[in-house]
Every structure is written in structure tokens, then in C-alpha cells.
PDB file of C-alpha atoms in Angstrom:
ATOM      1  CA  MET A   1     -23.359  -4.890  21.459  1.00  0.00           C
ATOM      2  CA  LYS A   2     -20.104  -2.915  21.613  1.00  0.00           C
ATOM      3  CA  TYR A   3     -19.338  -0.230  19.034  1.00  0.00           C
ATOM      4  CA  GLY A   4     -16.574   2.269  18.344  1.00  0.00           C
ATOM      5  CA  ILE A   5     -15.771   4.922  15.731  1.00  0.00           C
ATOM      6  CA  VAL A   6     -12.395   5.087  13.996  1.00  0.00           C
ATOM      7  CA  MET A   7     -10.460   6.388  11.004  1.00  0.00           C
ATOM      8  CA  PHE A   8      -8.333   3.903   9.100  1.00  0.00           C
ATOM      9  CA  PRO A   9      -5.130   5.300   7.576  1.00  0.00           C
ATOM     10  CA  SER A  10      -3.842   4.397   4.115  1.00  0.00           C
ATOM     11  CA  LYS A  11      -2.574   0.895   3.375  1.00  0.00           C
ATOM     12  CA  GLN A  12       0.983   2.257   3.325  1.00  0.00           C
ATOM     13  CA  LEU A  13       0.707   3.539   6.905  1.00  0.00           C
ATOM     14  CA  GLN A  14      -1.203   0.431   8.055  1.00  0.00           C
ATOM     15  CA  ASP A  15       1.604  -1.760   6.678  1.00  0.00           C
ATOM     16  CA  LEU A  16       4.211   0.285   8.552  1.00  0.00           C
ATOM     17  CA  ALA A  17       2.191   0.157  11.807  1.00  0.00           C
ATOM     18  CA  ASN A  18       1.580  -3.581  11.405  1.00  0.00           C
ATOM     19  CA  SER A  19       5.308  -4.242  10.977  1.00  0.00           C
ATOM     20  CA  TYR A  20       5.584  -3.270  14.686  1.00  0.00           C
ATOM     21  CA  ARG A  21       2.129  -4.330  15.890  1.00  0.00           C
ATOM     22  CA  LYS A  22       2.605  -7.992  15.000  1.00  0.00           C
ATOM     23  CA  ARG A  23       5.419  -8.114  17.601  1.00  0.00           C
ATOM     24  CA  TYR A  24       4.307  -5.531  20.178  1.00  0.00           C
ATOM     25  CA  ASP A  25       0.500  -5.340  20.112  1.00  0.00           C
ATOM     26  CA  PRO A  26      -1.611  -8.254  21.389  1.00  0.00           C
ATOM     27  CA  HIS A  27      -4.610  -6.710  19.565  1.00  0.00           C
ATOM     28  CA  TYR A  28      -2.852  -7.073  16.201  1.00  0.00           C
ATOM     29  CA  ALA A  29      -5.228  -9.801  14.975  1.00  0.00           C
ATOM     30  CA  LEU A  30      -8.372  -8.141  16.383  1.00  0.00           C
ATOM     31  CA  ILE A  31      -8.402  -4.772  14.556  1.00  0.00           C
ATOM     32  CA  PRO A  32      -6.360  -3.053  11.821  1.00  0.00           C
ATOM     33  CA  PRO A  33      -4.257   0.022  12.685  1.00  0.00           C
ATOM     34  CA  HIS A  34      -6.617   2.931  13.351  1.00  0.00           C
ATOM     35  CA  LEU A  35      -7.139   6.327  14.930  1.00  0.00           C
ATOM     36  CA  THR A  36      -9.890   6.086  17.548  1.00  0.00           C
ATOM     37  CA  LEU A  37     -12.434   8.922  17.407  1.00  0.00           C
ATOM     38  CA  LYS A  38     -14.943   7.474  19.885  1.00  0.00           C
ATOM     39  CA  HIS A  39     -14.048   4.708  22.309  1.00  0.00           C
ATOM     40  CA  ILE A  40     -16.145   1.616  22.940  1.00  0.00           C
ATOM     41  CA  PHE A  41     -19.785   2.205  23.762  1.00  0.00           C
ATOM     42  CA  GLU A  42     -22.745  -0.151  24.209  1.00  0.00           C
ATOM     43  CA  SER A  43     -25.836   0.095  22.036  1.00  0.00           C
ATOM     44  CA  SER A  44     -28.905  -1.988  21.208  1.00  0.00           C
ATOM     45  CA  ASN A  45     -30.043  -2.838  17.685  1.00  0.00           C
ATOM     46  CA  ASP A  46     -32.784  -0.205  17.933  1.00  0.00           C
ATOM     47  CA  GLU A  47     -30.398   2.483  19.149  1.00  0.00           C
ATOM     48  CA  ILE A  48     -27.848   1.744  16.434  1.00  0.00           C
ATOM     49  CA  LYS A  49     -30.362   2.736  13.742  1.00  0.00           C
ATOM     50  CA  ASP A  50     -30.616   6.210  15.289  1.00  0.00           C
ATOM     51  CA  ILE A  51     -26.840   6.371  15.628  1.00  0.00           C
ATOM     52  CA  THR A  52     -26.268   5.535  11.964  1.00  0.00           C
ATOM     53  CA  GLU A  53     -28.748   8.243  10.923  1.00  0.00           C
ATOM     54  CA  LYS A  54     -26.999  10.777  13.180  1.00  0.00           C
ATOM     55  CA  LEU A  55     -23.604   9.785  11.811  1.00  0.00           C
ATOM     56  CA  THR A  56     -24.824  10.237   8.244  1.00  0.00           C
ATOM     57  CA  LYS A  57     -25.855  13.818   9.089  1.00  0.00           C
ATOM     58  CA  LEU A  58     -22.827  14.612  11.265  1.00  0.00           C
ATOM     59  CA  THR A  59     -20.216  13.509   8.755  1.00  0.00           C
ATOM     60  CA  LYS A  60     -21.605  15.899   6.140  1.00  0.00           C
ATOM     61  CA  GLN A  61     -20.500  18.772   8.396  1.00  0.00           C
ATOM     62  CA  PHE A  62     -16.821  17.749   8.178  1.00  0.00           C
ATOM     63  CA  LYS A  63     -14.484  17.829   5.196  1.00  0.00           C
ATOM     64  CA  PRO A  64     -11.802  15.189   4.567  1.00  0.00           C
ATOM     65  CA  MET A  65      -8.975  15.728   7.064  1.00  0.00           C
ATOM     66  CA  LYS A  66      -5.241  15.991   6.767  1.00  0.00           C
ATOM     67  CA  VAL A  67      -3.471  13.606   9.123  1.00  0.00           C
ATOM     68  CA  ASN A  68       0.188  14.237   9.867  1.00  0.00           C
ATOM     69  CA  ILE A  69       2.287  11.698  11.765  1.00  0.00           C
ATOM     70  CA  THR A  70       5.526  13.160  13.056  1.00  0.00           C
ATOM     71  CA  LYS A  71       7.010  10.792  15.626  1.00  0.00           C
ATOM     72  CA  VAL A  72       6.730   7.717  17.802  1.00  0.00           C
ATOM     73  CA  SER A  73       5.550   8.513  21.325  1.00  0.00           C
ATOM     74  CA  SER A  74       4.334   6.778  24.492  1.00  0.00           C
ATOM     75  CA  PHE A  75       1.637   7.122  27.149  1.00  0.00           C
ATOM     76  CA  GLN A  76       4.042   6.116  29.913  1.00  0.00           C
ATOM     77  CA  PRO A  77       3.754   6.516  32.911  1.00  0.00           C
ATOM     78  CA  VAL A  78      -0.050   6.126  32.523  1.00  0.00           C
ATOM     79  CA  ASN A  79       0.427   2.880  30.592  1.00  0.00           C
ATOM     80  CA  ASN A  80       3.025   1.176  28.407  1.00  0.00           C
ATOM     81  CA  THR A  81       1.422   1.974  25.053  1.00  0.00           C
ATOM     82  CA  ILE A  82       3.644   3.088  22.166  1.00  0.00           C
ATOM     83  CA  TYR A  83       2.085   4.885  19.207  1.00  0.00           C
ATOM     84  CA  PHE A  84       2.496   6.966  16.066  1.00  0.00           C
ATOM     85  CA  LYS A  85       1.617  10.496  17.161  1.00  0.00           C
ATOM     86  CA  VAL A  86      -0.985  12.159  14.944  1.00  0.00           C
ATOM     87  CA  GLU A  87      -0.606  15.930  15.122  1.00  0.00           C
ATOM     88  CA  PRO A  88      -3.840  17.324  16.581  1.00  0.00           C
ATOM     89  CA  THR A  89      -5.811  19.630  14.304  1.00  0.00           C
ATOM     90  CA  GLN A  90      -8.843  21.768  14.998  1.00  0.00           C
ATOM     91  CA  GLU A  91     -10.913  19.647  12.578  1.00  0.00           C
ATOM     92  CA  LEU A  92      -9.933  16.375  14.243  1.00  0.00           C
ATOM     93  CA  GLU A  93     -10.616  17.800  17.718  1.00  0.00           C
ATOM     94  CA  GLN A  94     -14.005  19.110  16.600  1.00  0.00           C
ATOM     95  CA  LEU A  95     -15.004  15.770  15.049  1.00  0.00           C
ATOM     96  CA  HIS A  96     -14.031  13.977  18.277  1.00  0.00           C
ATOM     97  CA  LYS A  97     -15.997  16.453  20.436  1.00  0.00           C
ATOM     98  CA  THR A  98     -19.054  16.274  18.164  1.00  0.00           C
ATOM     99  CA  LEU A  99     -19.143  12.457  18.242  1.00  0.00           C
ATOM    100  CA  TYR A 100     -19.056  12.463  22.041  1.00  0.00           C
ATOM    101  CA  ALA A 101     -21.644  15.248  22.307  1.00  0.00           C
ATOM    102  CA  GLU A 102     -24.129  13.778  19.812  1.00  0.00           C
ATOM    103  CA  LEU A 103     -23.853  10.023  20.405  1.00  0.00           C
ATOM    104  CA  PRO A 104     -24.474   7.831  23.476  1.00  0.00           C
ATOM    105  CA  GLY A 105     -21.662   6.578  25.648  1.00  0.00           C
ATOM    106  CA  GLY A 106     -20.910   9.460  27.967  1.00  0.00           C
ATOM    107  CA  GLU A 107     -17.804  11.584  28.217  1.00  0.00           C
ATOM    108  CA  PRO A 108     -14.373  10.337  27.101  1.00  0.00           C
ATOM    109  CA  GLU A 109     -12.318   8.647  29.798  1.00  0.00           C
ATOM    110  CA  TYR A 110      -9.088  10.382  28.707  1.00  0.00           C
ATOM    111  CA  ALA A 111      -8.130  13.612  26.960  1.00  0.00           C
ATOM    112  CA  PHE A 112      -8.125  13.181  23.168  1.00  0.00           C
ATOM    113  CA  VAL A 113      -4.615  12.352  21.962  1.00  0.00           C
ATOM    114  CA  PRO A 114      -4.875  11.375  18.285  1.00  0.00           C
ATOM    115  CA  HIS A 115      -2.645   8.361  17.687  1.00  0.00           C
ATOM    116  CA  ILE A 116      -2.214   4.987  16.005  1.00  0.00           C
ATOM    117  CA  THR A 117      -1.141   2.308  18.490  1.00  0.00           C
ATOM    118  CA  ILE A 118       1.875   0.203  17.505  1.00  0.00           C
ATOM    119  CA  GLY A 119       2.584  -1.489  20.845  1.00  0.00           C
ATOM    120  CA  GLN A 120       0.674  -2.027  24.093  1.00  0.00           C
ATOM    121  CA  LYS A 121       0.525  -4.104  27.258  1.00  0.00           C
ATOM    122  CA  LEU A 122       4.321  -4.248  27.336  1.00  0.00           C
ATOM    123  CA  SER A 123       6.293  -4.926  30.513  1.00  0.00           C
ATOM    124  CA  ASN A 124       8.271  -1.948  31.852  1.00  0.00           C
ATOM    125  CA  ASP A 125      11.560  -3.367  30.570  1.00  0.00           C
ATOM    126  CA  GLU A 126      10.118  -4.289  27.185  1.00  0.00           C
ATOM    127  CA  HIS A 127       8.512  -0.834  26.869  1.00  0.00           C
ATOM    128  CA  SER A 128      11.805   0.857  27.700  1.00  0.00           C
ATOM    129  CA  ASP A 129      13.699  -1.244  25.129  1.00  0.00           C
ATOM    130  CA  VAL A 130      11.159  -0.975  22.318  1.00  0.00           C
ATOM    131  CA  TYR A 131      10.375   2.701  22.858  1.00  0.00           C
ATOM    132  CA  GLY A 132      14.089   3.517  23.000  1.00  0.00           C
ATOM    133  CA  GLN A 133      14.521   1.975  19.545  1.00  0.00           C
ATOM    134  CA  LEU A 134      11.310   3.215  17.907  1.00  0.00           C
ATOM    135  CA  ARG A 135      11.445   6.840  19.016  1.00  0.00           C
ATOM    136  CA  MET A 136      14.565   7.225  16.873  1.00  0.00           C
ATOM    137  CA  LEU A 137      12.514   6.358  13.794  1.00  0.00           C
ATOM    138  CA  GLY A 138      12.392   9.238  11.386  1.00  0.00           C
ATOM    139  CA  ILE A 139       8.692   9.243  10.583  1.00  0.00           C
ATOM    140  CA  ASN A 140       7.045  12.063   8.715  1.00  0.00           C
ATOM    141  CA  HIS A 141       3.868  10.901   7.028  1.00  0.00           C
ATOM    142  CA  GLU A 142       0.996  13.024   5.766  1.00  0.00           C
ATOM    143  CA  GLU A 143      -2.250  11.927   4.133  1.00  0.00           C
ATOM    144  CA  ILE A 144      -5.881  12.906   3.724  1.00  0.00           C
ATOM    145  CA  ILE A 145      -8.521  10.686   5.336  1.00  0.00           C
ATOM    146  CA  ASP A 146     -11.987  11.113   3.858  1.00  0.00           C
ATOM    147  CA  ARG A 147     -14.087   8.627   5.827  1.00  0.00           C
ATOM    148  CA  ILE A 148     -14.827   7.329   9.289  1.00  0.00           C
ATOM    149  CA  HIS A 149     -16.068   3.885  10.271  1.00  0.00           C
ATOM    150  CA  LEU A 150     -18.560   2.626  12.806  1.00  0.00           C
ATOM    151  CA  LEU A 151     -17.212  -0.713  14.053  1.00  0.00           C
ATOM    152  CA  TYR A 152     -18.764  -3.436  16.165  1.00  0.00           C
ATOM    153  CA  GLN A 153     -17.119  -6.146  18.224  1.00  0.00           C
ATOM    154  CA  LEU A 154     -17.634  -9.815  17.402  1.00  0.00           C
ATOM    155  CA  GLU A 155     -17.863 -12.560  20.017  1.00  0.00           C
ATOM    156  CA  ASN A 156     -14.211 -13.510  19.499  1.00  0.00           C
ATOM    157  CA  GLY A 157     -13.122  -9.954  20.409  1.00  0.00           C
ATOM    158  CA  SER A 158     -12.290  -8.856  16.877  1.00  0.00           C
ATOM    159  CA  TRP A 159     -13.757  -5.700  15.330  1.00  0.00           C
ATOM    160  CA  THR A 160     -15.463  -5.340  11.971  1.00  0.00           C
ATOM    161  CA  VAL A 161     -16.982  -2.442  10.034  1.00  0.00           C
ATOM    162  CA  TYR A 162     -20.695  -1.896  10.586  1.00  0.00           C
ATOM    163  CA  GLU A 163     -20.925   1.148   8.321  1.00  0.00           C
ATOM    164  CA  THR A 164     -18.599   3.638   6.591  1.00  0.00           C
ATOM    165  CA  TYR A 165     -19.286   7.380   6.311  1.00  0.00           C
ATOM    166  CA  ARG A 166     -17.626   9.710   3.828  1.00  0.00           C
ATOM    167  CA  LEU A 167     -16.750  13.087   5.256  1.00  0.00           C
ATOM    168  CA  GLY A 168     -18.415  16.070   3.585  1.00  0.00           C
ATOM    169  CA  GLU A 169     -20.490  14.126   1.100  1.00  0.00           C
ATOM    170  CA  GLU A 170     -24.204  14.470   0.511  1.00  0.00           C
TER     171      GLU A 170
END
């Protein structure tokens, strides 16, 4: 089964992201807006028990984290993904590194760029148009996120929460 680990932002930020995602993100119906901490990895039912125990211990080492979104950005020319840029923090970087070091799935494919996707799989022209408009958005959003979520993928491609972990709690 496929799993991933994410942070979900507040409803306010999810609503803002979804106002763009419903037009520009083909994954809109498959998963709510999120910040990916550990990309998709495969695991058996036996392995997932060990992973959930590890996650319970790991998350106690981290306090709730401040997330600051300062602009709309893009991964072009690598791909035509448009996103809300989450300012990297030492805590967020450390959580990401720890999840990759302690859990199965190997090394990350890309450098960690904390973000919340608002558009992807756009044509070059569409990307240019949409990004040109959205990067002028004056976004300055700050919030504290106090939990992470282990998700699993259903047969229809959508993602659902397997377990939630509060940061810093016994």
C-alpha cells in the first residue's frame, strides 16, 4: 500500500488554496491542500505497525511549528507546478530529514522545498498565464501547525488519513 506524511494547514488557508486548485490542479478531488513532509512510499500492513510506533516517538521530539507563507512561486523549468511558498525553517527541515532517516522509502527524490501546491500539470502557455496572475497576489499568512498525518492511498487514487500525530505531546 502507498503512504505519505503531510501537514494540513488551517481551514482558512485550505479554502484559499482550493479556490485555485479546483481550476488548476487535477489532484483537487484526491487530497486536500497540504505540505508534504515525506513523499509516497510503499509499506506492508506489518511494516506500517512499526512505522506508526516510530512516528509516535518521533513526533514527541518536535514542537508545533510556525508556518509562514509569503508568496506564490513555481517549479518551472523543472515542471509546471505553481504553489504557495512556505518559508523554510530549521524545525521544518529537521522534521523532514528525520522522517526520511528513520522511516522506509529511501532518500528524497528532490531537495525539500516546503510548499502547498495550487496548480500542476499545466501546459506551458497555461502555466505562464496563471503564474503571471497569481504571483502578483499579496499573500502573507502565518499559522502554527501542531500535527502531522500519515496518509494512505485508496484504490481510486484519493488519499485518506491513516493516523494523526500531535507534535510535542506525550
